[in-house]
C-alpha cells in the first residue's frame, strides 16, 4: 500500500509538470482577428481592396446584377436556354422569394456595404491625409454604387432597402433593421457620390477616380429624372476625364486592362473575380456554359442600318443560337461605366431640356453611330435616343431601368408592376424581424 | 519530456513481497498446453497473498498453512479453484477458454473488462462478423449488426462517405460521426476530398486487419473520451499474434458487382412523343412542333431521329459491371515471450460507375515482447496506400449518374468512337475520356507501448500513438472536356494531417475476498494535431500530352494553410464489483482544447453507472430457466468538440483583386464558444433463458444535447450570413432490443438468429433567437420536431379540368391553388429514420454454413431534388422518368402528373411531389461457406480451408422511385445532411467467391 501511495504521488507530480496549458493557445495562420485587422493603416487600406474584391463576385457586378436586370427587362429580345431555374424566373417575371440567386445578390451587396462601412469607420487609423481622403472617396463611391443597385432591384418609389451607414462588427445581438425610405437611400447615394467626386484624384489607376464618381452620379440623376444634374455630370466626365471612345465597337469589350473608353470597370483575372457574364453568355469554347442566354430576332430588329457593326455583334454556337460578342474573353474585365453611356446621357438630357451642353444631341448620337459604321441620323427624337441606348448598351444591365425610368412596359407589364421588382429574399425575411416583403410576394 | 524519463526510471525500482510458511509452485496452460501469462492466483482465505504467472506460465507461492485452496483467474478464461492436498507442491492447471456470453472480453477505453462486469452499453463485433464481406471499407461491414447504430454509405461511389449515427443525431450542424479509436489511438477522420464530394477517410483500413470492434454507445462507456465522446466511440482492435504454432492465413476472393437499381427513363419514341406534345401545349401547334423538331435536329447530332436511328440508354452508358478482388496473407504466432502478427492485403475494386475505381495495398505488423516478468513492450504499425479514380460530385453536369437526363436521341459516341460533344447537357464521356481525377491516400497508424507491472495489482501503461494521413489529389482536364476554354486545367493538392497522442495511465486491480474486485484507472493524455494543406491550379498547357502542373503556362490559384489543435486531458475511472453481483462504476475526464473560445477552455465530463446481476442471487440461482438476469443504469456527460479549429474567432482573410491583395471579413467571432454537451441516461436489462439458448438485451436511453453549436443565420443585410453560437438543445430518446436465439444446436446442425431493432425519436428542445425556425433548403429546424424535418409546400395533384399542377395553400386539407406564390410550406416528413433494425441468421450443417443479414430502416423520407428536371412532365428537354407518361392529356384525366408544358413550370417547383418514403429492407450480406474436411486437408499440410460465396446488397425492397433509398447527394453544396437525393449513384450489388486457407 505504501508503494501505491508513492506512485500516486509521483503520478500527480508528473501530471502537473507537463500540463502547461500554453499548449492550448493556438492562433490561426490563415486569417487575422479583429484587433489586428482594424488597427493598422495597411490593413484598413486592404479592407478597401477587399471591398473591390466583393464587387467582382458573381452576386455583385461579377454579373448577376447585370444579367437579372436584362432578363427582367427583356420580353422576347433574349432566350434563356440554361437549366438554372432562377434566371428563367427573372425572364418570365415570376420571381420567387426563395430564388437562390436573388438571395445571393442581396447578401453579396450587403457584404460589400459592410466592407465599405468598415473602412469609413476606421479612417482615423490612416495618418497620411492624402491617403485618408482617397480611401474615403473610393469607399463612398463603392458604397453608393452598391446602394444604387439595391435600390433599383429591391425598392420602389417609396420603400427602399435597409440603410446601414456604420459597420457591423459585433454580430451577437439582434441585427434586425427596417427598410428605409427611397428618399433616405437616394440622399445617401447622392451625398456619397458628391463627396467622392470632390475628393477623389483625377487619375487612380483601375480604382475609382473622380470621374467614376461623377459618371455614376450622372447615371443616378438620369434614373431619378434630374436631367440637368445628369447632363451636367455627364458633360464634366466627357470634357475632363481624358477618356475617348474606343476606335471600334469591339475594342470596347473583352480586355484585360482598362481601355480608353472605360470610366470604371470590374477587374477580372484568371486568379480573382467571378465573371458569370461569361458563364451565361459565352460558348463553351469561350469559357461559358454554351450560351444559356442567346439573342433573338426581336432584339436584332431594333437596328435601322444593316451596316451597323452592333447589329452583327454576335456569333453562333453549335446549336445555331446567336451569342453576344460582348463577353467572349473568359478572364476579361467587366466594363461597368463606359464613355458611350455618358455621351448617351448628355444627349438625352440635352434633348429633354432642349439645350446643347457640350454638343448637340444629334452630334452626340452620331458620334456613337459613326463608331459602329451606322448611318448618321439627320433628325432626332427622344425615342431615337432610347433606341440608341438599347443598340449600344444591350446586355450591360440597363434594360429594366430604362423601361422603368421612361415609364414604358415589358411583356405587357406596366413599368410599375410589382413583378418587375425583386422579392426580398426569404432568408432575409426569416432572420430580420423588421423586414417587410415587397408587394406581390 | 525529461521529467517523464526520470519518472520511468523511478518506476523501475523493484518490489519485494512477504514471507510465509509453505511453498507451492506450478504452471498454468490452456487446453493446448500453451502457457498462459499473467493469470491471477489468489490464496483463498489469505486476501493479501497471491501471484501472477510469469512468461512461462509458472508461479511460485509461499502460503500460510491455513490456506486450503487457490483460485486462478484470467480474463477470457473460466475461473478455476483448486483444492490443495497435503504433500503436493507442484501442480499443473489447465484453464478452459470461457464460452459463456457473459465472460466475453469487452474492450473499453484504457482497458478491457468482461461482459459480466460491464455496466455500460457496448456492442461488440468480432472479425467473424465482419470478414469476407465484399465491400471496400470496414464501416459497411458493421451495418445491421449493432442495435442503435445506423450505417449508410452516401452513395455507390467506391470512395463514398460513410454516415454512422449512434443513437440518432445529437448535433445539428457539427460532426455527427463517432470517434474512431484504433488500438487506443483516436483516428483522423477528416474528409479531405477537394472535388466537392464527401469521401471516406478511413478507406485506408482493411477489415481483414481487424480483430474486433467495440461500439461504446452510452455515456458511461464513452465518457472516458470526454469532449470527443458525444457521438459514441468505435474502438477498433487489430489482430495480434497468439501464443502457439505459427499460423499462415491466406484469403483470396473475387467478385462482380452491378448497380442495385438504375432509374428508368423514356426511350427515343416516348421522348419524341412527350416533348412534341409539351412543346405544342406551350407554344401552339406550329411553333411547338417547330421548336421540338428544331431541338431534335440539334440533339440527334445529324442522325435520322425521325426514323429512330438512335435510342441511347444513358443508364447503360453511365453504369457498368464492376468487380472486386481481395487478397490477404497474414502470418501470426508467438511463444510465451514474443507474439507477432504481420500481414498484407490487396484490394482492387472496379466501381459500378464509369471511371470510378479503387486499389488499396496495406500492411500491418503488431509485435509484443515480454522483456521481463514485470515489463512488456511492443509496437503496432499499419501502413496503407489507396489509389482512387474519381468522378465529379453529384452537383456537376459531368457526373455519370446525371447523364440519364440526356436525350435518348443523342448518340453517346460519334461514329469514330469519340464522345459526342453535341448533347443537351455536357456529355460526361468527354470528361471520362479527356480528364482524370486521382486521389492518393497514404496512411500510417502506429503506436509504441509499454506496460509495467509495478506490483501485483498495479500496472502502468504508457502509449505513444501516431497517425499520419496524407492525401494528394491530381486533376487534369484536357482541351476536349466540357466548359474548357483555357487549353487544359490542372489541380494538385496535398493535405497532410498528423496526430500524435501520448497516454499514460495506471491501472489498479484489487480482489477483495474472491468475489469482489476493485479496478481503478487514472491517467493523463496529451494530443496534438497538425494539418498542412497546399494546392495549386494552373491553365494553358502546351498540349494534352502535358498534364503536370509544371507545364502550366499560367498558375491561377495557390493555397496553403497550416492548422493545429491540441488537447490536454486527465481521466480516472473506478469500478467496483461486490460479491460477483453488484457493480458500480464512476469515471471522470477533464479536457482542455485549443478549439474552444478563450473564456471556455476546459470541460469536465463525469459519468456513473450501476449494475446488478440478479441471476447470481440465491433466490434465482436454483431457478434453471433463467440463466442470466442483469439490470444496469448509467448516466453521464459527454462533449462534441468537432466544431472546427477556429470557430470561435473573428476572422479576416486575405483576398485578391486584380493581382492586388485585400482583406475581407469572413467570420464573426464568439469568445464564449465551447463544445456541445450531451447528458445521457441509459437503463438496460440483460437476460438469458434456458442456459443462454435465448438471450436478450433491452435498453432505453435518453440523450439531451445542449449548447448546440449553430451557425445561426444572420440577416444578410448585416453583411454576414451566420455566426457560431452554442444555442439550442436537442433530445434523442429511444429503445434498443437485441435478441439472440440458438434455435437448433445439435452436433452437426446449428441455427442461430440474432435480431436487433431500435427506435430513435429526435426532438429539438430549443433554438437560437427565441426558438425561431431555421430553414436550410428544404429542411426545417423547429422546436418540438425532429432535426431537421422536411419543410415543403404540399403538392395537391392535377386539376382534371386543365392539367394544372395544384398545391395546397397551407398543407393537406386546405384550399388548393395553381398559383405557387400563394402556397405555404408545411412540415412534410422526417429526414432520419425512426426505426432501424438488423436480422442475422446463421445455419450450419457439418462443414457447410449459411449466414445472411437483412437491414431495414423505416420512418425517413427522401427528397428527390433532381425531380424538378427529370420528373417535370417535359418542362425542359432533359429526359424524363417513365412515370411522366401518365401526364394529364384531356379534360377529366385523373393523374398525379400535370399537363406536359415545355418551359411551362407546371408543377416542378419545390413541393412534396418530389418527397417519398425512404423505407427499405435490404439483404445486406449473405455468405455460404464450406469447410473442406480435415481428412482431405491432412495430406497437403493445410490446417483448415474454406471456400465461400459472398453477396452484398443482393435484394432490396423499397417503394422509392430514385436510384437507391440509401443514397444521398454527396455534394456539400446540395446539403447532404438534409435528406436530399440528387441522382446520387445507387449502391453496388456484389457477388464474390473466395477461398480461405490456414497452414
Short mmCIF file of N, CA, C and O in Angstrom, two decimals, chain A residues 66-80 85-97 99 102 293 296 298 399-401 403-404 408-423 439-441, chain B residues 819-821 903-904:
data_model
loop_
_atom_site.label_atom_id
_atom_site.label_comp_id
_atom_site.label_asym_id
_atom_site.label_seq_id
_atom_site.Cartn_x
_atom_site.Cartn_y
_atom_site.Cartn_z
N UNK A 66 -26.16 42.48 -63.59
CA UNK A 66 -26.42 42.88 -64.96
C UNK A 66 -27.38 41.90 -65.63
O UNK A 66 -28.31 42.29 -66.33
N UNK A 67 -27.13 40.58 -65.39
CA UNK A 67 -27.94 39.57 -66.07
C UNK A 67 -29.40 39.66 -65.66
O UNK A 67 -30.30 39.66 -66.50
N UNK A 68 -29.64 39.77 -64.35
CA UNK A 68 -31.03 39.82 -63.90
C UNK A 68 -31.72 41.10 -64.39
O UNK A 68 -32.88 41.07 -64.77
N UNK A 69 -31.01 42.22 -64.40
CA UNK A 69 -31.63 43.46 -64.88
C UNK A 69 -32.04 43.30 -66.33
O UNK A 69 -33.12 43.74 -66.73
N UNK A 70 -31.19 42.65 -67.12
CA UNK A 70 -31.52 42.49 -68.53
C UNK A 70 -32.59 41.44 -68.77
O UNK A 70 -33.41 41.59 -69.68
N UNK A 71 -32.60 40.39 -67.96
CA UNK A 71 -33.63 39.36 -68.15
C UNK A 71 -35.00 39.91 -67.75
O UNK A 71 -35.99 39.67 -68.44
N UNK A 72 -35.04 40.63 -66.65
CA UNK A 72 -36.34 41.18 -66.23
C UNK A 72 -36.81 42.18 -67.28
O UNK A 72 -38.00 42.29 -67.58
N UNK A 73 -35.85 42.89 -67.89
CA UNK A 73 -36.21 43.92 -68.85
C UNK A 73 -36.40 43.39 -70.26
O UNK A 73 -36.53 44.17 -71.20
N UNK A 74 -36.35 42.08 -70.44
CA UNK A 74 -36.49 41.53 -71.78
C UNK A 74 -37.85 40.90 -71.97
O UNK A 74 -38.36 40.21 -71.09
N UNK A 75 -38.46 41.17 -73.13
CA UNK A 75 -39.70 40.49 -73.46
C UNK A 75 -39.34 39.26 -74.26
O UNK A 75 -39.30 38.14 -73.77
N UNK A 76 -38.96 39.49 -75.51
CA UNK A 76 -38.52 38.35 -76.31
C UNK A 76 -37.22 38.70 -77.02
O UNK A 76 -36.94 38.20 -78.09
N UNK A 77 -36.46 39.64 -76.43
CA UNK A 77 -35.19 40.02 -77.05
C UNK A 77 -34.13 38.94 -76.87
O UNK A 77 -33.25 38.78 -77.68
N UNK A 78 -34.23 38.22 -75.73
CA UNK A 78 -33.27 37.13 -75.49
C UNK A 78 -34.04 35.88 -75.05
O UNK A 78 -35.19 35.95 -74.63
N UNK A 79 -33.37 34.73 -75.18
CA UNK A 79 -33.92 33.48 -74.67
C UNK A 79 -33.04 32.98 -73.55
O UNK A 79 -31.83 33.22 -73.54
N UNK A 80 -33.67 32.28 -72.62
CA UNK A 80 -32.90 31.59 -71.59
C UNK A 80 -32.90 30.11 -71.95
O UNK A 80 -33.95 29.47 -71.96
N UNK A 85 -33.06 27.46 -62.93
CA UNK A 85 -34.42 27.99 -63.00
C UNK A 85 -34.48 29.43 -62.50
O UNK A 85 -35.42 30.16 -62.80
N UNK A 86 -33.45 29.85 -61.74
CA UNK A 86 -33.52 31.20 -61.16
C UNK A 86 -33.52 32.29 -62.23
O UNK A 86 -34.37 33.19 -62.17
N UNK A 87 -32.59 32.23 -63.21
CA UNK A 87 -32.65 33.28 -64.24
C UNK A 87 -33.93 33.18 -65.08
O UNK A 87 -34.47 34.20 -65.52
N UNK A 88 -34.42 31.94 -65.25
CA UNK A 88 -35.65 31.81 -66.04
C UNK A 88 -36.82 32.50 -65.34
O UNK A 88 -37.66 33.11 -65.98
N UNK A 89 -36.83 32.40 -63.99
CA UNK A 89 -37.88 33.12 -63.25
C UNK A 89 -37.81 34.61 -63.55
O UNK A 89 -38.85 35.27 -63.66
N UNK A 90 -36.59 35.13 -63.67
CA UNK A 90 -36.44 36.56 -63.95
C UNK A 90 -36.98 36.89 -65.33
O UNK A 90 -37.72 37.85 -65.53
N UNK A 91 -36.62 36.07 -66.32
CA UNK A 91 -37.07 36.32 -67.68
C UNK A 91 -38.60 36.22 -67.77
O UNK A 91 -39.24 36.99 -68.48
N UNK A 92 -39.17 35.24 -67.02
CA UNK A 92 -40.63 35.06 -67.04
C UNK A 92 -41.37 36.02 -66.13
O UNK A 92 -42.58 35.94 -66.02
N UNK A 93 -40.64 36.90 -65.45
CA UNK A 93 -41.22 37.83 -64.46
C UNK A 93 -42.03 37.05 -63.42
O UNK A 93 -43.14 37.42 -63.05
N UNK A 94 -41.51 35.92 -63.00
CA UNK A 94 -42.21 35.11 -62.00
C UNK A 94 -41.23 34.76 -60.89
O UNK A 94 -41.11 33.61 -60.50
N UNK A 95 -40.51 35.75 -60.42
CA UNK A 95 -39.50 35.51 -59.39
C UNK A 95 -40.17 35.16 -58.07
O UNK A 95 -41.25 35.64 -57.75
N UNK A 96 -39.48 34.27 -57.30
CA UNK A 96 -40.00 33.86 -56.00
C UNK A 96 -39.00 34.26 -54.92
O UNK A 96 -37.80 34.36 -55.19
N UNK A 97 -39.50 34.47 -53.70
CA UNK A 97 -38.58 34.90 -52.63
C UNK A 97 -37.48 33.88 -52.34
O UNK A 97 -36.44 34.23 -51.80
N UNK A 99 -35.77 32.34 -54.58
CA UNK A 99 -34.83 32.31 -55.70
C UNK A 99 -33.41 32.50 -55.15
O UNK A 99 -33.07 33.55 -54.60
N UNK A 102 -31.21 35.47 -56.25
CA UNK A 102 -31.63 36.76 -55.70
C UNK A 102 -31.11 36.89 -54.26
O UNK A 102 -30.61 37.94 -53.86
N UNK A 293 -27.83 32.27 -72.43
CA UNK A 293 -28.64 33.40 -72.89
C UNK A 293 -28.27 33.64 -74.35
O UNK A 293 -27.09 33.81 -74.68
N UNK A 296 -32.33 36.99 -79.64
CA UNK A 296 -33.43 36.68 -80.56
C UNK A 296 -33.58 37.77 -81.62
O UNK A 296 -33.07 38.88 -81.47
N UNK A 298 -36.05 39.58 -82.23
CA UNK A 298 -36.69 40.78 -81.69
C UNK A 298 -35.68 41.84 -81.31
O UNK A 298 -35.95 43.04 -81.44
N UNK A 399 -31.46 47.24 -69.20
CA UNK A 399 -32.78 47.08 -69.82
C UNK A 399 -33.93 47.51 -68.91
O UNK A 399 -34.72 48.39 -69.26
N UNK A 400 -34.05 46.91 -67.73
CA UNK A 400 -35.22 47.17 -66.91
C UNK A 400 -35.24 48.61 -66.39
O UNK A 400 -36.28 49.22 -66.24
N UNK A 401 -34.05 49.17 -66.18
CA UNK A 401 -34.02 50.53 -65.61
C UNK A 401 -34.48 51.55 -66.62
O UNK A 401 -35.15 52.53 -66.29
N UNK A 403 -36.62 50.92 -68.95
CA UNK A 403 -38.08 50.75 -69.02
C UNK A 403 -38.75 51.49 -67.87
O UNK A 403 -39.74 52.20 -68.05
N UNK A 404 -38.17 51.35 -66.68
CA UNK A 404 -38.81 51.97 -65.52
C UNK A 404 -38.74 53.50 -65.59
O UNK A 404 -39.74 54.18 -65.34
N UNK A 408 -42.21 52.94 -69.65
CA UNK A 408 -42.77 52.10 -70.70
C UNK A 408 -43.11 50.72 -70.09
O UNK A 408 -43.24 50.60 -68.88
N UNK A 409 -43.25 49.71 -70.92
CA UNK A 409 -43.70 48.43 -70.38
C UNK A 409 -42.86 47.29 -70.96
O UNK A 409 -42.15 47.47 -71.95
N UNK A 410 -42.94 46.15 -70.33
CA UNK A 410 -42.24 44.98 -70.85
C UNK A 410 -43.15 43.77 -70.65
O UNK A 410 -43.78 43.63 -69.61
N UNK A 411 -43.22 42.94 -71.66
CA UNK A 411 -44.03 41.72 -71.62
C UNK A 411 -45.42 42.03 -71.08
O UNK A 411 -45.92 41.37 -70.18
N UNK A 412 -46.06 43.06 -71.59
CA UNK A 412 -47.40 43.55 -71.20
C UNK A 412 -47.51 43.93 -69.73
O UNK A 412 -48.60 44.05 -69.20
N UNK A 413 -46.37 44.10 -69.06
CA UNK A 413 -46.44 44.58 -67.68
C UNK A 413 -46.06 46.05 -67.66
O UNK A 413 -45.05 46.43 -68.26
N UNK A 414 -46.87 46.89 -66.97
CA UNK A 414 -46.50 48.30 -66.89
C UNK A 414 -45.22 48.47 -66.07
O UNK A 414 -44.87 47.61 -65.28
N UNK A 415 -44.55 49.62 -66.30
CA UNK A 415 -43.25 49.84 -65.65
C UNK A 415 -43.31 49.71 -64.13
O UNK A 415 -42.34 49.36 -63.49
N UNK A 416 -44.49 50.01 -63.54
CA UNK A 416 -44.57 49.99 -62.08
C UNK A 416 -45.19 48.69 -61.55
O UNK A 416 -45.60 48.61 -60.40
N UNK A 417 -45.24 47.67 -62.39
CA UNK A 417 -45.76 46.38 -61.92
C UNK A 417 -44.87 45.82 -60.82
O UNK A 417 -43.64 45.85 -60.92
N UNK A 418 -45.49 45.31 -59.73
CA UNK A 418 -44.67 44.72 -58.66
C UNK A 418 -43.84 43.54 -59.16
O UNK A 418 -42.84 43.19 -58.55
N UNK A 419 -44.24 42.95 -60.28
CA UNK A 419 -43.48 41.80 -60.80
C UNK A 419 -42.13 42.20 -61.35
O UNK A 419 -41.29 41.35 -61.64
N UNK A 420 -41.94 43.51 -61.56
CA UNK A 420 -40.65 43.97 -62.07
C UNK A 420 -39.72 44.40 -60.93
O UNK A 420 -38.64 44.91 -61.16
N UNK A 421 -40.18 44.19 -59.69
CA UNK A 421 -39.34 44.46 -58.52
C UNK A 421 -39.00 43.10 -57.90
O UNK A 421 -39.87 42.24 -57.79
N UNK A 422 -37.76 42.92 -57.55
CA UNK A 422 -37.39 41.63 -56.99
C UNK A 422 -37.99 41.45 -55.60
O UNK A 422 -38.14 42.42 -54.85
N UNK A 423 -38.31 40.20 -55.26
CA UNK A 423 -38.77 39.94 -53.88
C UNK A 423 -37.60 40.09 -52.90
O UNK A 423 -36.45 39.86 -53.29
N UNK A 439 -44.50 44.25 -52.39
CA UNK A 439 -45.87 43.95 -52.82
C UNK A 439 -45.83 42.82 -53.84
O UNK A 439 -44.92 42.74 -54.65
N UNK A 440 -46.82 41.98 -53.77
CA UNK A 440 -46.96 40.95 -54.79
C UNK A 440 -46.21 39.66 -54.47
O UNK A 440 -46.24 38.72 -55.26
N UNK A 441 -45.54 39.61 -53.32
CA UNK A 441 -44.83 38.36 -52.97
C UNK A 441 -45.33 37.80 -51.64
O UNK A 441 -45.74 38.54 -50.78
N UNK B 819 -51.50 28.67 -58.23
CA UNK B 819 -50.56 29.78 -58.12
C UNK B 819 -49.58 29.51 -56.97
O UNK B 819 -49.90 29.63 -55.79
N UNK B 820 -48.36 29.15 -57.35
CA UNK B 820 -47.38 28.69 -56.37
C UNK B 820 -47.06 29.76 -55.35
O UNK B 820 -46.71 29.48 -54.21
N UNK B 821 -47.17 31.03 -55.75
CA UNK B 821 -46.78 32.08 -54.80
C UNK B 821 -47.78 32.23 -53.66
O UNK B 821 -47.50 32.90 -52.67
N UNK B 903 -41.07 24.45 -71.03
CA UNK B 903 -40.73 25.73 -70.37
C UNK B 903 -41.90 26.26 -69.53
O UNK B 903 -41.96 27.45 -69.24
N UNK B 904 -42.82 25.39 -69.16
CA UNK B 904 -44.06 25.89 -68.55
C UNK B 904 -44.03 25.98 -67.04
O UNK B 904 -44.88 26.60 -66.43
#
